[in-house]
PDB file of C-alpha atoms and ligand atoms in Angstrom:
ATOM      1  CA  MET A  47       0.000   0.000   0.000  1.00  0.00           C
ATOM      2  CA  GLY A  48       2.855   2.413   0.684  1.00  0.00           C
ATOM      3  CA  GLY A  49       3.768   2.909  -2.947  1.00  0.00           C
ATOM      4  CA  ASN A  50       0.148   3.553  -3.887  1.00  0.00           C
ATOM      5  CA  HIS A  51      -0.210   6.256  -1.262  1.00  0.00           C
ATOM      6  CA  ALA A  52       3.042   7.871  -2.395  1.00  0.00           C
ATOM      7  CA  ALA A  53       1.940   7.886  -6.063  1.00  0.00           C
ATOM      8  CA  THR A  54      -1.421   9.496  -5.269  1.00  0.00           C
ATOM      9  CA  GLY A  55       0.335  12.073  -3.074  1.00  0.00           C
ATOM     10  CA  ALA A  56       2.621  13.081  -5.946  1.00  0.00           C
ATOM     11  CA  ALA A  57      -0.300  13.209  -8.392  1.00  0.00           C
ATOM     12  CA  ALA A  58      -2.354  15.365  -6.025  1.00  0.00           C
ATOM     13  CA  TRP A  59       0.504  17.824  -5.661  1.00  0.00           C
ATOM     14  CA  VAL A  60       0.906  18.149  -9.421  1.00  0.00           C
ATOM     15  CA  ALA A  61      -2.862  18.597  -9.870  1.00  0.00           C
ATOM     16  CA  VAL A  62      -3.151  21.288  -7.213  1.00  0.00           C
ATOM     17  CA  THR A  63       0.029  23.299  -7.772  1.00  0.00           C
ATOM     18  CA  ALA A  64       1.149  22.988 -11.414  1.00  0.00           C
ATOM     19  CA  SER A  65      -0.024  25.691 -13.789  1.00  0.00           C
ATOM     20  CA  THR A  66       0.154  23.481 -16.890  1.00  0.00           C
ATOM     21  CA  PRO A  67      -3.077  22.772 -18.838  1.00  0.00           C
ATOM     22  CA  ILE A  68      -3.311  19.281 -17.308  1.00  0.00           C
ATOM     23  CA  ALA A  69      -3.429  20.694 -13.752  1.00  0.00           C
ATOM     24  CA  PHE A  70      -5.789  22.891 -11.737  1.00  0.00           C
ATOM     25  CA  GLY A  71      -3.261  25.313 -10.245  1.00  0.00           C
ATOM     26  CA  TRP A  72      -5.463  25.908  -7.180  1.00  0.00           C
ATOM     27  CA  TYR A  73      -2.459  26.638  -4.981  1.00  0.00           C
ATOM     28  CA  PRO A  74      -0.783  29.451  -6.880  1.00  0.00           C
ATOM     29  CA  GLY A  75       2.792  30.656  -6.896  1.00  0.00           C
ATOM     30  CA  VAL A  76       4.552  27.293  -6.943  1.00  0.00           C
ATOM     31  CA  THR A  77       7.489  27.322  -9.353  1.00  0.00           C
ATOM     32  CA  ASP A  78       8.482  24.409 -11.597  1.00  0.00           C
ATOM     33  CA  THR A  79      11.135  23.494  -9.031  1.00  0.00           C
ATOM     34  CA  GLY A  80       8.399  23.566  -6.403  1.00  0.00           C
ATOM     35  CA  VAL A  81       6.201  21.269  -8.486  1.00  0.00           C
ATOM     36  CA  ILE A  82       9.013  18.691  -8.752  1.00  0.00           C
ATOM     37  CA  ALA A  83      10.317  18.898  -5.173  1.00  0.00           C
ATOM     38  CA  GLY A  84       6.820  19.262  -3.728  1.00  0.00           C
ATOM     39  CA  ALA A  85       5.587  16.172  -5.575  1.00  0.00           C
ATOM     40  CA  LEU A  86       8.284  14.126  -3.823  1.00  0.00           C
ATOM     41  CA  VAL A  87       7.639  15.774  -0.461  1.00  0.00           C
ATOM     42  CA  CYS A  88       3.877  15.267  -0.812  1.00  0.00           C
ATOM     43  CA  ALA A  89       4.449  11.633  -1.833  1.00  0.00           C
ATOM     44  CA  GLY A  90       6.352  11.170   1.433  1.00  0.00           C
ATOM     45  CA  ALA A  91       3.726  13.057   3.441  1.00  0.00           C
ATOM     46  CA  ALA A  92       1.119  10.684   1.999  1.00  0.00           C
ATOM     47  CA  LEU A  93       2.835   7.926   3.997  1.00  0.00           C
ATOM     48  CA  LEU A  94       2.739   9.774   7.335  1.00  0.00           C
ATOM     49  CA  PRO A  95      -0.668   8.538   8.550  1.00  0.00           C
ATOM     50  CA  ASP A  96       0.688   4.981   8.447  1.00  0.00           C
ATOM     51  CA  ALA A  97       3.518   5.995  10.793  1.00  0.00           C
ATOM     52  CA  ASP A  98       1.209   4.574  13.459  1.00  0.00           C
ATOM     53  CA  HIS A  99       2.185   1.042  12.560  1.00  0.00           C
ATOM     54  CA  HIS A 100       5.426  -0.571  13.735  1.00  0.00           C
ATOM     55  CA  SER A 101       5.899  -2.740  10.648  1.00  0.00           C
ATOM     56  CA  GLY A 102       5.151  -0.047   8.055  1.00  0.00           C
ATOM     57  CA  THR A 103       7.465   1.591   5.508  1.00  0.00           C
ATOM     58  CA  ILE A 104       8.317   4.464   7.818  1.00  0.00           C
ATOM     59  CA  ALA A 105       9.113   2.353  10.866  1.00  0.00           C
ATOM     60  CA  ASN A 106      11.933   0.554   9.061  1.00  0.00           C
ATOM     61  CA  SER A 107      13.174   3.592   7.184  1.00  0.00           C
ATOM     62  CA  LEU A 108      15.797   4.890   9.569  1.00  0.00           C
ATOM     63  CA  SER A 109      16.321   2.477  12.426  1.00  0.00           C
ATOM     64  CA  PRO A 110      16.520   2.851  15.329  1.00  0.00           C
ATOM     65  CA  VAL A 111      15.261   6.478  15.335  1.00  0.00           C
ATOM     66  CA  SER A 112      12.228   5.800  13.138  1.00  0.00           C
ATOM     67  CA  ASP A 113      11.192   2.792  15.243  1.00  0.00           C
ATOM     68  CA  VAL A 114      11.062   4.924  18.385  1.00  0.00           C
ATOM     69  CA  VAL A 115       9.113   7.708  16.633  1.00  0.00           C
ATOM     70  CA  VAL A 116       6.606   5.218  15.206  1.00  0.00           C
ATOM     71  CA  LYS A 117       6.139   3.516  18.603  1.00  0.00           C
ATOM     72  CA  GLY A 118       5.425   6.963  20.072  1.00  0.00           C
ATOM     73  CA  ILE A 119       2.899   7.848  17.361  1.00  0.00           C
ATOM     74  CA  GLU A 120       1.275   4.422  17.733  1.00  0.00           C
ATOM     75  CA  ALA A 121       0.802   5.023  21.462  1.00  0.00           C
ATOM     76  CA  VAL A 122      -0.502   8.601  21.173  1.00  0.00           C
ATOM     77  CA  SER A 123      -2.849   7.941  18.262  1.00  0.00           C
ATOM     78  CA  GLY A 124      -4.462   4.860  19.772  1.00  0.00           C
ATOM     79  CA  GLY A 125      -3.029   2.280  17.377  1.00  0.00           C
ATOM     80  CA  HIS A 126      -3.143   1.572  13.674  1.00  0.00           C
ATOM     81  CA  ARG A 127      -5.610   3.517  11.539  1.00  0.00           C
ATOM     82  CA  LYS A 128      -6.943   5.545  14.422  1.00  0.00           C
ATOM     83  CA  GLY A 129      -5.859   9.089  15.305  1.00  0.00           C
ATOM     84  CA  THR A 130      -3.504   9.597  12.355  1.00  0.00           C
ATOM     85  CA  HIS A 131      -6.387   8.831   9.980  1.00  0.00           C
ATOM     86  CA  SER A 132      -8.658  11.571  11.286  1.00  0.00           C
ATOM     87  CA  ILE A 133      -9.241  15.277  10.714  1.00  0.00           C
ATOM     88  CA  LEU A 134      -7.521  15.911  14.044  1.00  0.00           C
ATOM     89  CA  GLY A 135      -4.540  13.847  12.852  1.00  0.00           C
ATOM     90  CA  VAL A 136      -4.179  15.953   9.689  1.00  0.00           C
ATOM     91  CA  ALA A 137      -4.322  19.104  11.825  1.00  0.00           C
ATOM     92  CA  VAL A 138      -1.597  17.805  14.161  1.00  0.00           C
ATOM     93  CA  PHE A 139       0.733  16.719  11.316  1.00  0.00           C
ATOM     94  CA  THR A 140       0.217  20.107   9.620  1.00  0.00           C
ATOM     95  CA  ALA A 141       0.852  21.998  12.865  1.00  0.00           C
ATOM     96  CA  ILE A 142       4.093  20.074  13.403  1.00  0.00           C
ATOM     97  CA  ALA A 143       5.154  20.849   9.821  1.00  0.00           C
ATOM     98  CA  TRP A 144       4.299  24.517  10.327  1.00  0.00           C
ATOM     99  CA  GLY A 145       6.259  24.615  13.590  1.00  0.00           C
ATOM    100  CA  LEU A 146       9.262  22.957  11.970  1.00  0.00           C
ATOM    101  CA  SER A 147       9.041  25.341   9.021  1.00  0.00           C
ATOM    102  CA  LEU A 148       9.943  28.185  11.387  1.00  0.00           C
ATOM    103  CA  LEU A 149      13.114  26.452  12.536  1.00  0.00           C
ATOM    104  CA  SER A 150      16.095  28.292  11.091  1.00  0.00           C
ATOM    105  CA  ILE A 151      19.654  29.275  11.882  1.00  0.00           C
ATOM    106  CA  ASP A 152      21.258  32.569  11.068  1.00  0.00           C
ATOM    107  CA  THR A 153      24.690  31.719   9.713  1.00  0.00           C
ATOM    108  CA  GLY A 154      25.931  35.286  10.152  1.00  0.00           C
ATOM    109  CA  ASN A 155      27.371  34.907   6.670  1.00  0.00           C
ATOM    110  CA  GLU A 156      26.047  37.434   4.151  1.00  0.00           C
ATOM    111  CA  GLN A 157      25.908  34.980   1.279  1.00  0.00           C
ATOM    112  CA  LEU A 158      24.379  32.059   3.136  1.00  0.00           C
ATOM    113  CA  GLY A 159      22.093  34.189   5.286  1.00  0.00           C
ATOM    114  CA  THR A 160      19.440  32.344   7.231  1.00  0.00           C
ATOM    115  CA  ILE A 161      19.151  28.630   6.549  1.00  0.00           C
ATOM    116  CA  LEU A 162      15.742  27.060   7.070  1.00  0.00           C
ATOM    117  CA  ILE A 163      16.852  23.815   8.676  1.00  0.00           C
ATOM    118  CA  GLY A 164      13.349  22.705   9.741  1.00  0.00           C
ATOM    119  CA  PRO A 165      11.971  22.438   6.194  1.00  0.00           C
ATOM    120  CA  GLY A 166      15.290  20.972   5.086  1.00  0.00           C
ATOM    121  CA  ILE A 167      15.038  18.120   7.600  1.00  0.00           C
ATOM    122  CA  MET A 168      11.390  17.524   6.656  1.00  0.00           C
ATOM    123  CA  CYS A 169      12.325  17.401   2.988  1.00  0.00           C
ATOM    124  CA  VAL A 170      15.066  14.838   3.627  1.00  0.00           C
ATOM    125  CA  LEU A 171      12.789  12.588   5.683  1.00  0.00           C
ATOM    126  CA  LEU A 172       9.690  12.789   3.504  1.00  0.00           C
ATOM    127  CA  VAL A 173      11.497  12.389   0.178  1.00  0.00           C
ATOM    128  CA  ALA A 174      13.446   9.418   1.553  1.00  0.00           C
ATOM    129  CA  PHE A 175      10.154   7.810   2.682  1.00  0.00           C
ATOM    130  CA  ALA A 176       8.665   8.399  -0.763  1.00  0.00           C
ATOM    131  CA  LEU A 177      11.620   6.954  -2.663  1.00  0.00           C
ATOM    132  CA  LYS A 178      11.645   3.900  -0.413  1.00  0.00           C
ATOM    133  CA  ALA A 179       7.912   3.332  -0.807  1.00  0.00           C
ATOM    134  CA  LEU A 180       7.969   3.836  -4.576  1.00  0.00           C
ATOM    135  CA  LYS A 181      10.852   1.356  -4.858  1.00  0.00           C
ATOM    136  CA  ILE A 182      12.293   3.319  -7.759  1.00  0.00           C
ATOM    137  CA  THR A 183      15.642   1.705  -7.107  1.00  0.00           C
ATOM    138  CA  ARG A 184      16.503  -1.728  -5.867  1.00  0.00           C
ATOM    139  CA  ASP A 185      18.722  -0.198  -3.273  1.00  0.00           C
ATOM    140  CA  THR A 186      16.397   1.017  -0.541  1.00  0.00           C
ATOM    141  CA  LYS A 187      19.079   1.599   2.058  1.00  0.00           C
ATOM    142  CA  ILE A 188      21.463   4.270   0.796  1.00  0.00           C
ATOM    143  CA  LEU A 189      20.047   5.854  -2.372  1.00  0.00           C
ATOM    144  CA  PRO A 190      16.791   7.239  -0.917  1.00  0.00           C
ATOM    145  CA  TRP A 191      18.823   9.086   1.709  1.00  0.00           C
ATOM    146  CA  THR A 192      21.582  10.395  -0.548  1.00  0.00           C
ATOM    147  CA  THR A 193      18.985  11.535  -3.109  1.00  0.00           C
ATOM    148  CA  SER A 194      16.789  13.286  -0.567  1.00  0.00           C
ATOM    149  CA  ILE A 195      19.730  14.969   1.169  1.00  0.00           C
ATOM    150  CA  THR A 196      21.058  16.184  -2.193  1.00  0.00           C
ATOM    151  CA  LEU A 197      17.633  17.583  -3.115  1.00  0.00           C
ATOM    152  CA  ALA A 198      17.244  19.334   0.258  1.00  0.00           C
ATOM    153  CA  VAL A 199      20.709  20.883   0.045  1.00  0.00           C
ATOM    154  CA  LEU A 200      20.180  22.033  -3.563  1.00  0.00           C
ATOM    155  CA  ILE A 201      16.883  23.712  -2.642  1.00  0.00           C
ATOM    156  CA  ALA A 202      18.380  25.243   0.496  1.00  0.00           C
ATOM    157  CA  ILE A 203      21.131  26.819  -1.585  1.00  0.00           C
ATOM    158  CA  PHE A 204      19.419  27.687  -4.867  1.00  0.00           C
ATOM    159  CA  ALA A 205      15.749  28.103  -4.040  1.00  0.00           C
ATOM    160  CA  PRO A 206      15.235  28.641  -0.285  1.00  0.00           C
ATOM    161  CA  GLU A 207      12.020  30.563  -1.013  1.00  0.00           C
ATOM    162  CA  GLU A 208      10.463  27.240  -2.060  1.00  0.00           C
ATOM    163  CA  TRP A 209       9.826  26.051   1.477  1.00  0.00           C
ATOM    164  CA  TYR A 210       6.751  28.173   2.158  1.00  0.00           C
ATOM    165  CA  TRP A 211       4.544  25.378   0.802  1.00  0.00           C
ATOM    166  CA  MET A 212       5.924  22.717   3.168  1.00  0.00           C
ATOM    167  CA  PRO A 213       3.017  22.705   5.701  1.00  0.00           C
ATOM    168  CA  PHE A 214       0.496  22.682   2.832  1.00  0.00           C
ATOM    169  CA  SER A 215       2.285  19.769   1.209  1.00  0.00           C
ATOM    170  CA  VAL A 216       2.141  17.779   4.457  1.00  0.00           C
ATOM    171  CA  ALA A 217      -1.572  18.544   4.869  1.00  0.00           C
ATOM    172  CA  LEU A 218      -2.354  17.551   1.288  1.00  0.00           C
ATOM    173  CA  GLY A 219      -0.363  14.314   1.558  1.00  0.00           C
ATOM    174  CA  CYS A 220      -2.154  13.285   4.758  1.00  0.00           C
ATOM    175  CA  ILE A 221      -5.590  14.114   3.304  1.00  0.00           C
ATOM    176  CA  VAL A 222      -4.862  12.110   0.152  1.00  0.00           C
ATOM    177  CA  HIS A 223      -3.748   9.138   2.253  1.00  0.00           C
ATOM    178  CA  ILE A 224      -6.940   9.177   4.319  1.00  0.00           C
ATOM    179  CA  LEU A 225      -9.113   9.479   1.199  1.00  0.00           C
ATOM    180  CA  GLY A 226      -7.172   6.579  -0.323  1.00  0.00           C
ATOM    181  CA  ASP A 227      -7.831   4.396   2.719  1.00  0.00           C
ATOM    182  CA  MET A 228     -11.464   5.475   2.694  1.00  0.00           C
ATOM    183  CA  ILE A 229     -12.082   4.205  -0.834  1.00  0.00           C
ATOM    184  CA  THR A 230     -10.143   0.945  -0.479  1.00  0.00           C
ATOM    185  CA  THR A 231     -10.478  -0.305   3.058  1.00  0.00           C
ATOM    186  CA  ALA A 232     -12.759  -0.879   5.990  1.00  0.00           C
ATOM    187  CA  GLY A 233     -12.800   2.827   6.526  1.00  0.00           C
ATOM    188  CA  VAL A 234     -11.153   5.536   8.583  1.00  0.00           C
ATOM    189  CA  PRO A 235     -12.217   7.176  11.862  1.00  0.00           C
ATOM    190  CA  LEU A 236     -12.520  10.688  10.423  1.00  0.00           C
ATOM    191  CA  LEU A 237     -13.858  12.218  13.622  1.00  0.00           C
ATOM    192  CA  TRP A 238     -11.474  10.410  16.007  1.00  0.00           C
ATOM    193  CA  PRO A 239     -11.402  10.453  19.029  1.00  0.00           C
ATOM    194  CA  LEU A 240     -15.167  10.953  18.771  1.00  0.00           C
ATOM    195  CA  LYS A 241     -17.192   7.905  17.814  1.00  0.00           C
ATOM    196  CA  PHE A 242     -20.561   8.182  16.194  1.00  0.00           C
ATOM    197  CA  LYS A 243     -23.158   5.639  15.257  1.00  0.00           C
ATOM    198  CA  SER A 244     -24.637   6.021  11.819  1.00  0.00           C
ATOM    199  CA  PRO A 245     -27.282   8.769  11.771  1.00  0.00           C
ATOM    200  CA  TYR A 246     -30.833   7.536  12.046  1.00  0.00           C
ATOM    201  CA  TRP A 247     -31.815   8.652   8.538  1.00  0.00           C
ATOM    202  CA  MET A 248     -29.018   6.501   7.144  1.00  0.00           C
ATOM    203  CA  ARG A 249     -30.359   3.421   8.927  1.00  0.00           C
ATOM    204  CA  ASN A 250     -33.893   4.177   7.915  1.00  0.00           C
ATOM    205  CA  LYS A 251     -34.552   1.485   5.340  1.00  0.00           C
ATOM    206  CA  ARG A 252     -37.367   3.455   3.743  1.00  0.00           C
ATOM    207  CA  GLY A 253     -35.028   6.360   3.070  1.00  0.00           C
ATOM    208  CA  ILE A 254     -31.732   6.325   1.216  1.00  0.00           C
ATOM    209  CA  GLU A 255     -29.715   3.433   2.486  1.00  0.00           C
ATOM    210  CA  LEU A 256     -26.261   4.737   3.270  1.00  0.00           C
ATOM    211  CA  ASP A 257     -25.569   2.521   6.256  1.00  0.00           C
ATOM    212  CA  TRP A 258     -22.830   0.690   4.332  1.00  0.00           C
ATOM    213  CA  MET A 259     -20.678   3.807   4.672  1.00  0.00           C
ATOM    214  CA  TRP A 260     -20.659   3.390   8.411  1.00  0.00           C
ATOM    215  CA  ARG A 261     -18.307   0.746   9.732  1.00  0.00           C
ATOM    216  CA  SER A 262     -17.559  -0.590  13.187  1.00  0.00           C
ATOM    217  CA  GLY A 263     -16.069   1.861  15.664  1.00  0.00           C
ATOM    218  CA  GLY A 264     -17.468   4.866  13.813  1.00  0.00           C
ATOM    219  CA  ASN A 265     -15.271   4.349  10.744  1.00  0.00           C
ATOM    220  CA  ILE A 266     -16.422   5.861   7.501  1.00  0.00           C
ATOM    221  CA  ALA A 267     -15.818   4.039   4.206  1.00  0.00           C
ATOM    222  CA  ILE A 268     -16.752   4.587   0.574  1.00  0.00           C
ATOM    223  CA  PRO A 269     -15.101   1.413  -0.765  1.00  0.00           C
ATOM    224  CA  ILE A 270     -15.565   2.123  -4.474  1.00  0.00           C
ATOM    225  CA  LEU A 271     -12.233   0.497  -5.224  1.00  0.00           C
ATOM    226  CA  GLY A 272     -12.909  -2.669  -3.254  1.00  0.00           C
ATOM    227  CA  ASN A 273     -10.220  -4.225  -1.083  1.00  0.00           C
ATOM    228  CA  ALA A 274      -6.654  -2.987  -1.075  1.00  0.00           C
ATOM    229  CA  GLY A 275      -4.742  -4.714  -3.877  1.00  0.00           C
ATOM    230  CA  SER A 276      -7.854  -5.272  -6.007  1.00  0.00           C
ATOM    231  CA  VAL A 277      -7.897  -5.016  -9.812  1.00  0.00           C
ATOM    232  CA  ARG A 278     -10.002  -1.870  -9.518  1.00  0.00           C
ATOM    233  CA  GLU A 279      -7.326  -0.305  -7.365  1.00  0.00           C
ATOM    234  CA  TRP A 280      -4.737  -0.935 -10.082  1.00  0.00           C
ATOM    235  CA  ILE A 281      -7.009   0.447 -12.786  1.00  0.00           C
ATOM    236  CA  PHE A 282      -7.195   3.598 -10.698  1.00  0.00           C
ATOM    237  CA  LEU A 283      -3.505   3.725  -9.866  1.00  0.00           C
ATOM    238  CA  VAL A 284      -1.925   3.316 -13.280  1.00  0.00           C
ATOM    239  CA  PRO A 285      -3.358   6.571 -14.732  1.00  0.00           C
ATOM    240  CA  VAL A 286      -2.780   8.382 -11.420  1.00  0.00           C
ATOM    241  CA  SER A 287       0.901   7.399 -11.393  1.00  0.00           C
ATOM    242  CA  LEU A 288       1.253   8.244 -15.081  1.00  0.00           C
ATOM    243  CA  TYR A 289      -0.305  11.640 -14.441  1.00  0.00           C
ATOM    244  CA  ALA A 290       2.230  12.350 -11.664  1.00  0.00           C
ATOM    245  CA  VAL A 291       5.137  11.330 -13.900  1.00  0.00           C
ATOM    246  CA  VAL A 292       3.906  13.488 -16.816  1.00  0.00           C
ATOM    247  CA  GLY A 293       3.332  16.455 -14.483  1.00  0.00           C
ATOM    248  CA  ILE A 294       6.818  16.199 -12.967  1.00  0.00           C
ATOM    249  CA  LEU A 295       8.421  15.722 -16.386  1.00  0.00           C
ATOM    250  CA  TRP A 296       6.541  18.741 -17.727  1.00  0.00           C
ATOM    251  CA  ALA A 297       7.814  20.924 -14.863  1.00  0.00           C
ATOM    252  CA  PHE A 298      11.313  19.597 -15.469  1.00  0.00           C
ATOM    253  CA  LEU A 299      11.209  20.437 -19.199  1.00  0.00           C
ATOM    254  CA  ASN A 300       9.914  23.941 -18.364  1.00  0.00           C
ATOM    255  CA  GLU A 301      12.796  24.312 -15.966  1.00  0.00           C
ATOM    256  CA  MET A 302      15.220  23.249 -18.710  1.00  0.00           C
ATOM    257  CA  GLY A 303      13.812  25.997 -20.922  1.00  0.00           C
ATOM    258  CA  TYR A 304      11.826  23.903 -23.395  1.00  0.00           C
ATOM    259  CA  ASP A 305       8.756  25.482 -24.950  1.00  0.00           C
ATOM    260  CA  THR A 306       6.408  22.830 -23.599  1.00  0.00           C
ATOM    261  CA  MET A 307       3.302  24.873 -24.415  1.00  0.00           C
ATOM    262  CA  ALA A 308       4.153  24.848 -28.140  1.00  0.00           C
ATOM    263  CA  VAL A 309       4.342  21.044 -28.053  1.00  0.00           C
ATOM    264  CA  TRP A 310       1.086  20.892 -26.095  1.00  0.00           C
ATOM    265  CA  ASN A 311      -0.674  23.154 -28.619  1.00  0.00           C
ATOM    266  CA  GLN A 312       0.494  20.918 -31.462  1.00  0.00           C
ATOM    267  CA  ILE A 313      -0.861  17.837 -29.697  1.00  0.00           C
ATOM    268  CA  VAL A 314      -4.166  19.584 -28.985  1.00  0.00           C
ATOM    269  CA  ALA A 315      -4.413  20.709 -32.647  1.00  0.00           C
ATOM    270  CA  ILE A 316      -4.484  17.050 -33.756  1.00  0.00           C
ATOM    271  CA  PHE A 317      -7.850  16.599 -32.118  1.00  0.00           C
ATOM    272  CA  PRO A 318     -10.824  18.361 -33.747  1.00  0.00           C
ATOM    273  CA  SER A 319     -12.473  20.766 -31.336  1.00  0.00           C
TER     274      SER A 319
HETATM  275 ZN1   ZN B 469      -3.485   4.244   6.224  1.00  0.00          ZN
END
C-alpha cells in the first residue's frame, strides 16, 4: 500500500500546484522546481498517517530512530488507523510541519544568510520515505537518503524561497492518504477520538440506504475500489501514477527551458475541437 499512497500524493501535488493545462493550479505561486520537489515531499507526506504502525514503511526507514518515533505515534494515536487517519490527525501533522518550518539558523554569513533547517530536515525525511515506498531503485538503504539529502541541500542553496509550501504539502499528503484508505479499506475514523453511530436517517430502510458507509467503531468508508490490492485499485492507480510522472516531467522540461506549451498546442491541434 505504501507505494500507492506515495503515487497518489505526488499526483495530487501536481494537480493542485502545477499551472500546466493538465493541472488545476489551485495553490498558486509554486514554481516548476516547487512542483518537482513538492511532488516528492507530498508523496512522502502521503505515507505519514501509516507511521502509526510498527511494521510499516516508515518504521523501518531509519532504524533505530524511526522505530522509536513510530512507537510513540502508535501510542498517542491509539493504534493503527486511528488518530492519524482523522481530521484531528491531519491538523496535528500540519501543525508540526508549520512549527518545523519556522526552525532556522542565522549563519551570520552574508551569502548564506538564514538557513531554514526545519523544512530541510522535513524534505530529507519525507522524500526518503517516498523513494523507499515507490521502490524506484533496488537499493532502498542508501540511495533514498543520498537523493533526498542532495535535493534538500540544492533547494536550500538555490531556491530557499520554495519552502513556504511545506506545511500545505504535508496537509495535502495526509488528506490524500486518508481518502485513499477510505475508498479501499474498511474505513477511517474521520472524527477520532469521537465515535458516532450512523445517523438515524441513514439506517432508515425506507429512506436512502447509506448505512454501508458506516463501519464498526465509527469508521467511515466509501469502498468504491474494493479491497486494497484489487484489480479496480490498479485500474485507478496506473493513470494516477502516469499523471504524476507526466506532471513532474513537464515541470522539469519547463525548468530546462523547453517550450512545452508549443508542443502541447500541437498535440491539442491534432484533435478536432
Ligand atoms: Zn493508512
